[in-house]
Short mmCIF file of N, CA and C in Angstrom, two decimals:
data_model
loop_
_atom_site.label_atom_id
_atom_site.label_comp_id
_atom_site.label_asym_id
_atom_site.label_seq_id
_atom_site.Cartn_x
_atom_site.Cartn_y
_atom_site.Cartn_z
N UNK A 213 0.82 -1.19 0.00
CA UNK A 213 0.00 0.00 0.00
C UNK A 213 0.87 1.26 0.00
N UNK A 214 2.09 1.26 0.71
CA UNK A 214 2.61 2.08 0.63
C UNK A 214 3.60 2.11 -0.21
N UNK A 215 4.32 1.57 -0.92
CA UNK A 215 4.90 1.65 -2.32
C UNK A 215 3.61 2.50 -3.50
N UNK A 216 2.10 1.47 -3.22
CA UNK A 216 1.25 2.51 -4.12
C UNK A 216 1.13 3.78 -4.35
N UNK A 217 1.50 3.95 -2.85
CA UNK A 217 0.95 5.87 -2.44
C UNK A 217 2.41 6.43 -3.09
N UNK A 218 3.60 5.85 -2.80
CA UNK A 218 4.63 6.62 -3.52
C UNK A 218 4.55 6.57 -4.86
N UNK A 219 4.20 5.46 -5.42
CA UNK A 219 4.13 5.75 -6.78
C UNK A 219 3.44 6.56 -7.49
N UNK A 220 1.91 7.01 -6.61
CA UNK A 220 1.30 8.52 -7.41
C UNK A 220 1.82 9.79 -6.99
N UNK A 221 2.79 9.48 -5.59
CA UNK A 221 2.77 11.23 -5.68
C UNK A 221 4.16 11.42 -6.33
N UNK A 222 4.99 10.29 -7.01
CA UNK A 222 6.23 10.88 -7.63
C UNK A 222 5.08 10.41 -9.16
N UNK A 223 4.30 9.78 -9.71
CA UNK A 223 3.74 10.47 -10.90
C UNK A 223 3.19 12.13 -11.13
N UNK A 224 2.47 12.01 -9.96
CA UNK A 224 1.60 13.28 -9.58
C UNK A 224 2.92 14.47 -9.88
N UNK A 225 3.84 14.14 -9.45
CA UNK A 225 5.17 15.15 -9.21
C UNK A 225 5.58 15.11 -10.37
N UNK A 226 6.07 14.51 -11.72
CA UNK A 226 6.01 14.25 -13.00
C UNK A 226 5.26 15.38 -13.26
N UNK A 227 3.88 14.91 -13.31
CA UNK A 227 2.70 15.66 -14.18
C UNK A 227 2.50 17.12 -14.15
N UNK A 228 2.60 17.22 -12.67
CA UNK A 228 2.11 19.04 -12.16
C UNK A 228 3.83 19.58 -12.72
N UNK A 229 4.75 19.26 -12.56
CA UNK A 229 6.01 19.76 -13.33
C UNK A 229 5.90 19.70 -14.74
N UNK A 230 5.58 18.49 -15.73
CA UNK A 230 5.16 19.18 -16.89
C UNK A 230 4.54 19.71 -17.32
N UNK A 231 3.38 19.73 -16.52
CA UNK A 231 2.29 20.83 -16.78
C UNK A 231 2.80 22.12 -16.85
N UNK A 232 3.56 22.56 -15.62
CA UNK A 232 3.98 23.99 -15.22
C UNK A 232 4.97 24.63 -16.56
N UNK A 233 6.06 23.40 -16.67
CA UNK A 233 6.90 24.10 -17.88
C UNK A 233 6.49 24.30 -19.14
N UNK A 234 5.30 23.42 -19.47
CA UNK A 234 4.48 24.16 -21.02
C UNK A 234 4.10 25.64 -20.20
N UNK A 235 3.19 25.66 -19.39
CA UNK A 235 2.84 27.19 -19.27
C UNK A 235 4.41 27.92 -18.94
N UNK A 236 5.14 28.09 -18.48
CA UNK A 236 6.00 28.95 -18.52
C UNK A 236 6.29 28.76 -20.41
N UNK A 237 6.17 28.12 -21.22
CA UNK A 237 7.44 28.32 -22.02
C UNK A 237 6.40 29.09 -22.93
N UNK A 238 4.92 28.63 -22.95
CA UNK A 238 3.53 29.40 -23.68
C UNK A 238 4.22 30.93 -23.02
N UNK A 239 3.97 31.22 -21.75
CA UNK A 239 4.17 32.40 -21.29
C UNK A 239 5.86 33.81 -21.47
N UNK A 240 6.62 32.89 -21.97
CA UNK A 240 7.47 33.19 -22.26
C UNK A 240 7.72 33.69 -23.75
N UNK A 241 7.19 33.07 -24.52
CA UNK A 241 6.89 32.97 -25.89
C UNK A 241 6.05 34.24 -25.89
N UNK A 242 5.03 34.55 -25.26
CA UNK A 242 4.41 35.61 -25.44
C UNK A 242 4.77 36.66 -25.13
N UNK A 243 6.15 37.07 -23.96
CA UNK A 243 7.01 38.10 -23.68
C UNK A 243 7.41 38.09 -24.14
N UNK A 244 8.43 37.22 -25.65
CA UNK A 244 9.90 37.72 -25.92
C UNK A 244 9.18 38.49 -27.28
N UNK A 245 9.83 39.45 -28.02
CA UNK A 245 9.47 40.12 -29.15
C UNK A 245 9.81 39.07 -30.22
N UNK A 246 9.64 39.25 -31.22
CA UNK A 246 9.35 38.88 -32.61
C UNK A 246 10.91 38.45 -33.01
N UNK A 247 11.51 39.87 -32.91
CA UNK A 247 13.41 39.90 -33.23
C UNK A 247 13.46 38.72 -32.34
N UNK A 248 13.66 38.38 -30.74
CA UNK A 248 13.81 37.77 -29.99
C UNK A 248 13.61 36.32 -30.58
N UNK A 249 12.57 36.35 -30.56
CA UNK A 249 11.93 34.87 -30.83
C UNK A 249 12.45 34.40 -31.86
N UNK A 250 12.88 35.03 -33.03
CA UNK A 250 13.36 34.61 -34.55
C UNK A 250 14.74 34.30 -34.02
N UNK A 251 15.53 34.95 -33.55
CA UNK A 251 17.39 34.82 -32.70
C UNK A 251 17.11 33.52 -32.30
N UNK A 252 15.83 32.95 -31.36
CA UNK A 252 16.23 32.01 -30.93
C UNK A 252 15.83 30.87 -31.44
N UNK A 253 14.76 30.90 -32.80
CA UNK A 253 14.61 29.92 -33.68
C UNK A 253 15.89 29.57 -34.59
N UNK A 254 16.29 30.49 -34.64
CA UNK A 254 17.69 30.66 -36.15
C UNK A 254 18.96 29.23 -35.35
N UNK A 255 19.04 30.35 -33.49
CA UNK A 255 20.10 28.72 -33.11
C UNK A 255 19.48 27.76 -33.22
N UNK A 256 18.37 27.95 -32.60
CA UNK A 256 18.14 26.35 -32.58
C UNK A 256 17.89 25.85 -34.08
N UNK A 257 17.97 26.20 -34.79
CA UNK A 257 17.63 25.54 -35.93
C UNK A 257 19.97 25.27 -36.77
N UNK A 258 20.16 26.26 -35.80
CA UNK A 258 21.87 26.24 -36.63
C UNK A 258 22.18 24.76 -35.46
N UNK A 259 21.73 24.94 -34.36
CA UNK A 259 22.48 24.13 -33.21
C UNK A 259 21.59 22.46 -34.50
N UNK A 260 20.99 22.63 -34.73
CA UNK A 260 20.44 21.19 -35.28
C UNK A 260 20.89 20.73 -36.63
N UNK A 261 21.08 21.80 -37.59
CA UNK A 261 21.07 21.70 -38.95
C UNK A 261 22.16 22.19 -39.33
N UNK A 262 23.34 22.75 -38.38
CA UNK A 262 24.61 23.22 -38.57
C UNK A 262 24.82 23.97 -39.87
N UNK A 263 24.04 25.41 -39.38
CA UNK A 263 23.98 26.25 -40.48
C UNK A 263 25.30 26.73 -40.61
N UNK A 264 24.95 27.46 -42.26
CA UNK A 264 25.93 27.91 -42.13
C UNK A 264 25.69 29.77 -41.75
N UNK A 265 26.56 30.94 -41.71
CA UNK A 265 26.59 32.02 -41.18
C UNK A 265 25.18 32.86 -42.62
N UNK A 266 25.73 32.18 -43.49
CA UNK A 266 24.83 32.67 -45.19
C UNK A 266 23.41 32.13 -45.10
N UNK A 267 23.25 31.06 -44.43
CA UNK A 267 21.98 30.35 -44.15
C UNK A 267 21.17 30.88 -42.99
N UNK A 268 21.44 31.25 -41.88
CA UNK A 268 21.84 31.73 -40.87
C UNK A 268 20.41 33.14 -41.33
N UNK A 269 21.58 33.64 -41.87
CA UNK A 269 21.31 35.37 -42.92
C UNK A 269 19.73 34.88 -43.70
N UNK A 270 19.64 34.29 -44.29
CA UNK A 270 18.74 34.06 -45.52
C UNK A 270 17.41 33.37 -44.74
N UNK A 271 17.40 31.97 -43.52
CA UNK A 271 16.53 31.92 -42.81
C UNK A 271 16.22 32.72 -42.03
N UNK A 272 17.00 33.90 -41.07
CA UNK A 272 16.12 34.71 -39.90
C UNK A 272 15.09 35.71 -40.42
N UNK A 273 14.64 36.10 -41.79
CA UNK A 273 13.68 36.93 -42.60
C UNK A 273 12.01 35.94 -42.64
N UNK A 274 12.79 34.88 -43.15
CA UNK A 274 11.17 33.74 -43.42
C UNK A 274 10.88 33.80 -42.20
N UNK A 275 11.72 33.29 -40.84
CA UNK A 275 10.88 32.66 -39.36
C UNK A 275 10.49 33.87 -38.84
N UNK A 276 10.85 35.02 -39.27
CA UNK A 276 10.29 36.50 -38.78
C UNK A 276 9.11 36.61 -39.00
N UNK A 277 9.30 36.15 -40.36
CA UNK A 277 7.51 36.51 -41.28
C UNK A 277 6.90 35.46 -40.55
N UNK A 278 7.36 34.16 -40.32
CA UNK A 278 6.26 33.18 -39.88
C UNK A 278 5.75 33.21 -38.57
N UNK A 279 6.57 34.01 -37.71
CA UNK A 279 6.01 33.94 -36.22
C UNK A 279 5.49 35.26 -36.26
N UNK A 280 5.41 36.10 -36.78
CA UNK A 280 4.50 37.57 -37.04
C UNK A 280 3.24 37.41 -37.16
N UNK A 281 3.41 36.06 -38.76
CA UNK A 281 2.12 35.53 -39.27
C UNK A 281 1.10 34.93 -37.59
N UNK A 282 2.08 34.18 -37.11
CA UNK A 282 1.64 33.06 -36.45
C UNK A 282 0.78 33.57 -35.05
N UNK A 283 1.75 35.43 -34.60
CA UNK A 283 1.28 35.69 -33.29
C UNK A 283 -0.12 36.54 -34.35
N UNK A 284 -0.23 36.88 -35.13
CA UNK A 284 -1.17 37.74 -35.53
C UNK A 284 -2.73 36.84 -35.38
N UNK A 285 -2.27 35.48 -36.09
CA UNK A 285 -3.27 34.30 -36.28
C UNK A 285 -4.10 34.10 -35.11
N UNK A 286 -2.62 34.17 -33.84
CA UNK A 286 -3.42 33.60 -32.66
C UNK A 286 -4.22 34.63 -31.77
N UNK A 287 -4.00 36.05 -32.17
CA UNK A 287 -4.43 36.93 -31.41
C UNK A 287 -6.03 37.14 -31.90
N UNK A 288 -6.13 36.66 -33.46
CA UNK A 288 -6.95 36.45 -34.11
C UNK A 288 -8.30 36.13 -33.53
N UNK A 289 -7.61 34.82 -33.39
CA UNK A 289 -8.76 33.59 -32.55
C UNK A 289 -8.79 33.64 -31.30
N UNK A 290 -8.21 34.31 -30.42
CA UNK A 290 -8.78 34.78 -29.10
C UNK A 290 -9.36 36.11 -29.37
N UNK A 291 -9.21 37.09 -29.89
CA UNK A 291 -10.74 37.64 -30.25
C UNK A 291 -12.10 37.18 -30.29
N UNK A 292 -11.63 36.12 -31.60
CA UNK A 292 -13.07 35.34 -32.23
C UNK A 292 -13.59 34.57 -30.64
N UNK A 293 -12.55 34.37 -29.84
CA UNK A 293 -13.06 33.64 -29.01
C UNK A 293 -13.47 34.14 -27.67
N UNK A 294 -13.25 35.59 -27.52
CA UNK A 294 -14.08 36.14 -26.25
C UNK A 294 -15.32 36.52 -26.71
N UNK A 295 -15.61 36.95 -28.12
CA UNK A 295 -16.48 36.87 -28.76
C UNK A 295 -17.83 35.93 -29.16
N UNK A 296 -17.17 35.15 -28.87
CA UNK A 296 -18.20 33.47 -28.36
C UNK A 296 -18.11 33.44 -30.20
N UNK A 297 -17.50 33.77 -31.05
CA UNK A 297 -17.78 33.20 -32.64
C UNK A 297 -16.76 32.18 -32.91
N UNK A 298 -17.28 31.44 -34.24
CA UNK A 298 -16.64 30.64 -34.54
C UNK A 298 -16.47 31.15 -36.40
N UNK A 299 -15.55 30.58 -36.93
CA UNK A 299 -15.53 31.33 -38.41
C UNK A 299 -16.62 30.64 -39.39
N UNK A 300 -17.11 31.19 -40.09
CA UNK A 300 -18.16 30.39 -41.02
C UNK A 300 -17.47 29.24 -41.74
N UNK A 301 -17.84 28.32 -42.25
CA UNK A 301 -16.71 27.18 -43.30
C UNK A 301 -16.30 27.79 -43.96
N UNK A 302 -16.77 29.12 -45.08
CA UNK A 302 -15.81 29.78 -46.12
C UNK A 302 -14.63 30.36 -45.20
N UNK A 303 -15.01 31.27 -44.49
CA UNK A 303 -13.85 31.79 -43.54
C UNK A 303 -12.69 31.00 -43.35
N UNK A 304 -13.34 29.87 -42.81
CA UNK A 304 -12.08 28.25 -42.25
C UNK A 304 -11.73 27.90 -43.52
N UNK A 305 -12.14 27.56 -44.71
CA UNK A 305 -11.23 27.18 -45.86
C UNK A 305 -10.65 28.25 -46.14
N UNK A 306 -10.51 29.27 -46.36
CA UNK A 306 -9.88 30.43 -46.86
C UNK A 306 -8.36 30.42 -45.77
N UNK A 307 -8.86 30.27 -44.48
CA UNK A 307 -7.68 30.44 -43.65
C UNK A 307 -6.81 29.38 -43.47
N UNK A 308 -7.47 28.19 -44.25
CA UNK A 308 -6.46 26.91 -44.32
C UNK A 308 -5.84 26.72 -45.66
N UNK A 309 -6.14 27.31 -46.89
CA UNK A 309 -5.57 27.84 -47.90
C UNK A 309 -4.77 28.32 -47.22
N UNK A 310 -4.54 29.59 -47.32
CA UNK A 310 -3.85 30.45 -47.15
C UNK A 310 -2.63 29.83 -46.03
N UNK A 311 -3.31 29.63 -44.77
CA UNK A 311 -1.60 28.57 -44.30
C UNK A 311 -1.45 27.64 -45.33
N UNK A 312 -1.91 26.96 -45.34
CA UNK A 312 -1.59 25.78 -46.39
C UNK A 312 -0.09 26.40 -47.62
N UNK A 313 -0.62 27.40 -48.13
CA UNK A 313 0.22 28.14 -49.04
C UNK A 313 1.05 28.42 -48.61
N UNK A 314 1.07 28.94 -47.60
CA UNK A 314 2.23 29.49 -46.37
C UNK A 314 3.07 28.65 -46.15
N UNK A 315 2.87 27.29 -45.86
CA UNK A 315 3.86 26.45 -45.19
C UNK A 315 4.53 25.80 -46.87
N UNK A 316 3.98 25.81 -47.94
CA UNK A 316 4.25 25.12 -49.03
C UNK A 316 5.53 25.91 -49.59
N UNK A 317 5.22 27.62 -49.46
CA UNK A 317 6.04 28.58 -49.69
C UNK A 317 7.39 28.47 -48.99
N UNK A 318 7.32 28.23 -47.58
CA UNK A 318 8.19 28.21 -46.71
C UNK A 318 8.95 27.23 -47.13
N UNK A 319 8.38 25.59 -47.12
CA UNK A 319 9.23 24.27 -47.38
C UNK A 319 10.02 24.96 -48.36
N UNK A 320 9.74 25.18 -49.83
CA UNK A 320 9.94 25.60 -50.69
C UNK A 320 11.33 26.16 -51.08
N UNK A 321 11.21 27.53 -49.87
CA UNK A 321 12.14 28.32 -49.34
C UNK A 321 13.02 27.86 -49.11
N UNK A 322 12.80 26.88 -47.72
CA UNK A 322 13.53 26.10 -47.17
C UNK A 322 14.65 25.08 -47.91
N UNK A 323 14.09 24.51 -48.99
CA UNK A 323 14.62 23.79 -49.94
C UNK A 323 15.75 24.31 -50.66
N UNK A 324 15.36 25.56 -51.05
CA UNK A 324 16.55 26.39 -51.82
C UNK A 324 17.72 26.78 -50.91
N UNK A 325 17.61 26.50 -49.80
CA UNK A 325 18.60 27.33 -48.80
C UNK A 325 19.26 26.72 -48.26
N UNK A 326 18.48 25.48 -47.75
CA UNK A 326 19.69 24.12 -47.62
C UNK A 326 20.28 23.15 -48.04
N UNK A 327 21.22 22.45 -47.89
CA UNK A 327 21.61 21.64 -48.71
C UNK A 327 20.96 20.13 -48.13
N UNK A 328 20.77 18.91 -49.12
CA UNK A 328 19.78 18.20 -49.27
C UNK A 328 20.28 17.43 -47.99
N UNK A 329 21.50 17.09 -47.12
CA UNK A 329 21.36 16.56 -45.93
C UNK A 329 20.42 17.39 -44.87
N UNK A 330 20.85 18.90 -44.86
CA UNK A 330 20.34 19.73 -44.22
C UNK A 330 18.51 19.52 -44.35
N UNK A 331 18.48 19.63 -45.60
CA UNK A 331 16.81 19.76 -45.54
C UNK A 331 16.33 18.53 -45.29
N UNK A 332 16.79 16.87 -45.31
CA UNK A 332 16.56 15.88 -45.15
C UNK A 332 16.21 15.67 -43.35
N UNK A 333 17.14 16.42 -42.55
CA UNK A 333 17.02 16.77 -41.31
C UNK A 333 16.04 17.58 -40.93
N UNK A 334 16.06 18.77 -41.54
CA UNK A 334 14.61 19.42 -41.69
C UNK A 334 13.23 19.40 -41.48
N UNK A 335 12.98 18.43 -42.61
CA UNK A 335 11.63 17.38 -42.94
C UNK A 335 11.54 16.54 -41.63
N UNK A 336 12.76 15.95 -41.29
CA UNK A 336 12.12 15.16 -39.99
C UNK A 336 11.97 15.81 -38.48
N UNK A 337 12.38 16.90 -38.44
CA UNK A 337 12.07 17.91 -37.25
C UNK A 337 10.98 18.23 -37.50
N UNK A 338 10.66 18.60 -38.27
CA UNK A 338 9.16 18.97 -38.87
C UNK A 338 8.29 18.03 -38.67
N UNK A 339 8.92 17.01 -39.28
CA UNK A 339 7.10 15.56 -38.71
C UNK A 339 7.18 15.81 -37.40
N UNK A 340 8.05 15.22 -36.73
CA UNK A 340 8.35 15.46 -35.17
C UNK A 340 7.27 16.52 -34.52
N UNK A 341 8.14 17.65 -35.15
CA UNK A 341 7.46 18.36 -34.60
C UNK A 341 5.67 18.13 -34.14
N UNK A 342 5.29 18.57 -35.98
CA UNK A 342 3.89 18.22 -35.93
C UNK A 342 3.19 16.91 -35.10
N UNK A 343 3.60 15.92 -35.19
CA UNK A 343 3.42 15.19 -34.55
C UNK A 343 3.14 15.33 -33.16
N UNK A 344 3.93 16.05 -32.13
CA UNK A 344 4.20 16.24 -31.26
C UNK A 344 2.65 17.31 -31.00
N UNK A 345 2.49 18.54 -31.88
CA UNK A 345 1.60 19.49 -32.00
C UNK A 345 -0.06 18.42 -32.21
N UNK A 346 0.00 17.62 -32.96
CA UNK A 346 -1.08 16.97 -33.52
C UNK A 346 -1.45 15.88 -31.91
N UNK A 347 -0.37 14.90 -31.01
CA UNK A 347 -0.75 14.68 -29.73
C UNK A 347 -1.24 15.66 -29.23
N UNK A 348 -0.90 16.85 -29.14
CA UNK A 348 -1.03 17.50 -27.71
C UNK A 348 -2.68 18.23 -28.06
N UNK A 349 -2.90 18.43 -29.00
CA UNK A 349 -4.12 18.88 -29.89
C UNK A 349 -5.30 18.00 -29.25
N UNK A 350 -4.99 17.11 -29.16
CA UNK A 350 -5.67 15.43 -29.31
C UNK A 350 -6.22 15.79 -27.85
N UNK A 351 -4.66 15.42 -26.85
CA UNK A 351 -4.94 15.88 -25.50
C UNK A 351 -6.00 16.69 -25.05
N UNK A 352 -6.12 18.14 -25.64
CA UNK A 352 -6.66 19.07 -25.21
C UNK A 352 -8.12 18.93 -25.66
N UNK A 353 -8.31 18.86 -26.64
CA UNK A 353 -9.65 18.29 -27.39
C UNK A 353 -9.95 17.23 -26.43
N UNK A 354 -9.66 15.78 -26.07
CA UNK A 354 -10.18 15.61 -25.27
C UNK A 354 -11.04 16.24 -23.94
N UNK A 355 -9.64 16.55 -23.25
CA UNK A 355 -10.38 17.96 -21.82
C UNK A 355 -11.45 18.65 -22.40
N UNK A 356 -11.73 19.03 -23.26
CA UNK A 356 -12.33 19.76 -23.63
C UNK A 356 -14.16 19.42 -24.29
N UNK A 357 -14.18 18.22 -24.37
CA UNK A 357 -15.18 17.21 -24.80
C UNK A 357 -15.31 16.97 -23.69
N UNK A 358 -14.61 16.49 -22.91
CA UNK A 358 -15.00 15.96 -21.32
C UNK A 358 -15.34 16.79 -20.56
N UNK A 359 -15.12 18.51 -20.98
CA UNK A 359 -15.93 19.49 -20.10
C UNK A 359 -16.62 19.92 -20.43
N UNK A 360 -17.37 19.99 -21.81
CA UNK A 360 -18.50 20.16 -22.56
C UNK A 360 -19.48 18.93 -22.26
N UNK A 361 -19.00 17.62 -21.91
CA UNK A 361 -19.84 16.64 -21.54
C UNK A 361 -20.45 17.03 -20.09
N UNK A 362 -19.26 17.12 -19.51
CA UNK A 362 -20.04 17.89 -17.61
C UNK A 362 -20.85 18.54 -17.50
N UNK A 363 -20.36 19.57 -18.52
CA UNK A 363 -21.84 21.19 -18.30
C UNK A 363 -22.65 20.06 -18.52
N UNK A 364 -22.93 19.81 -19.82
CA UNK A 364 -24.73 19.10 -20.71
C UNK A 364 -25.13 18.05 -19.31
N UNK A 365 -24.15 18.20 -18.27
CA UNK A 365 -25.17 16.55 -17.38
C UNK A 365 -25.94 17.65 -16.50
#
């Protein structure tokens, strides 16, 4: 019984710690400026893909535009969403075009700028990534069905 009890409160201790460091890093992300945030996409993307100083130069313009794009998007939809609206379907296809185009442009970009080990590395940070974005999506959508189920009881 008591091995049990240790084993939830060092899970419990796990959980409430990863919980905490997504919100700090959400919260952090939303203090640093634009310049900021692009500086620290560029290393991490040199610390992975061992840019070079010319690559370096030629990617910190696109991840500028894309996290500009990206904080504009999200400020977007917390509008729409104190607002209690949701976008009509034309609205939502238009805005998934349009990323859609966005990210096609970018790969694109991306392609011309690195060399094919580099971008081969690339592509798989990228599934990763998404991947990673597409769980946690999942996650939350759940909570979120499960608290839309509570109210309706």
């Amino acid at each position: 019984m008591k091995k049990i009890a240790a084993i939830l409160i060092v899970a419990l201790g796990f959980t409430s710690t990863t919980i905490a460091q997504e919100h700090r890093k959400e919260k952090l992300e939303e203090t640093l400026t634009v310049d900021q945030q692009t500086e620290l996409a560029v290393k991490k993307m040199t610390l992975k893909l061992d840019l070079t100083a010319s690559q370096q130069e030629k990617i910190k313009p696109l991840l500028a535009e894309q996290i500009t794009e990206r904080k504009a998007a999200k400020a977007k939809r917390k509008e729409m969403r104190k607002k209690k609206q949701k976008p009509s379907s034309d609205e939502h296809y238009k805005m998934m075009t349009a990323k859609l185009d966005k990210q096609i442009a970018f790969k694109s970009e991306m392609k011309h700028i690195l060399d094919t080990q580099q971008y081969d590395r690339f592509e798989k940070m990228s599934n990763r990534k998404m991947q990673r974005i597409k769980k946690k999506m999942h996650k939350k959508g759940d909570k979120h069905r499960k608290m839309e189920h509570d109210e309706n009881k």
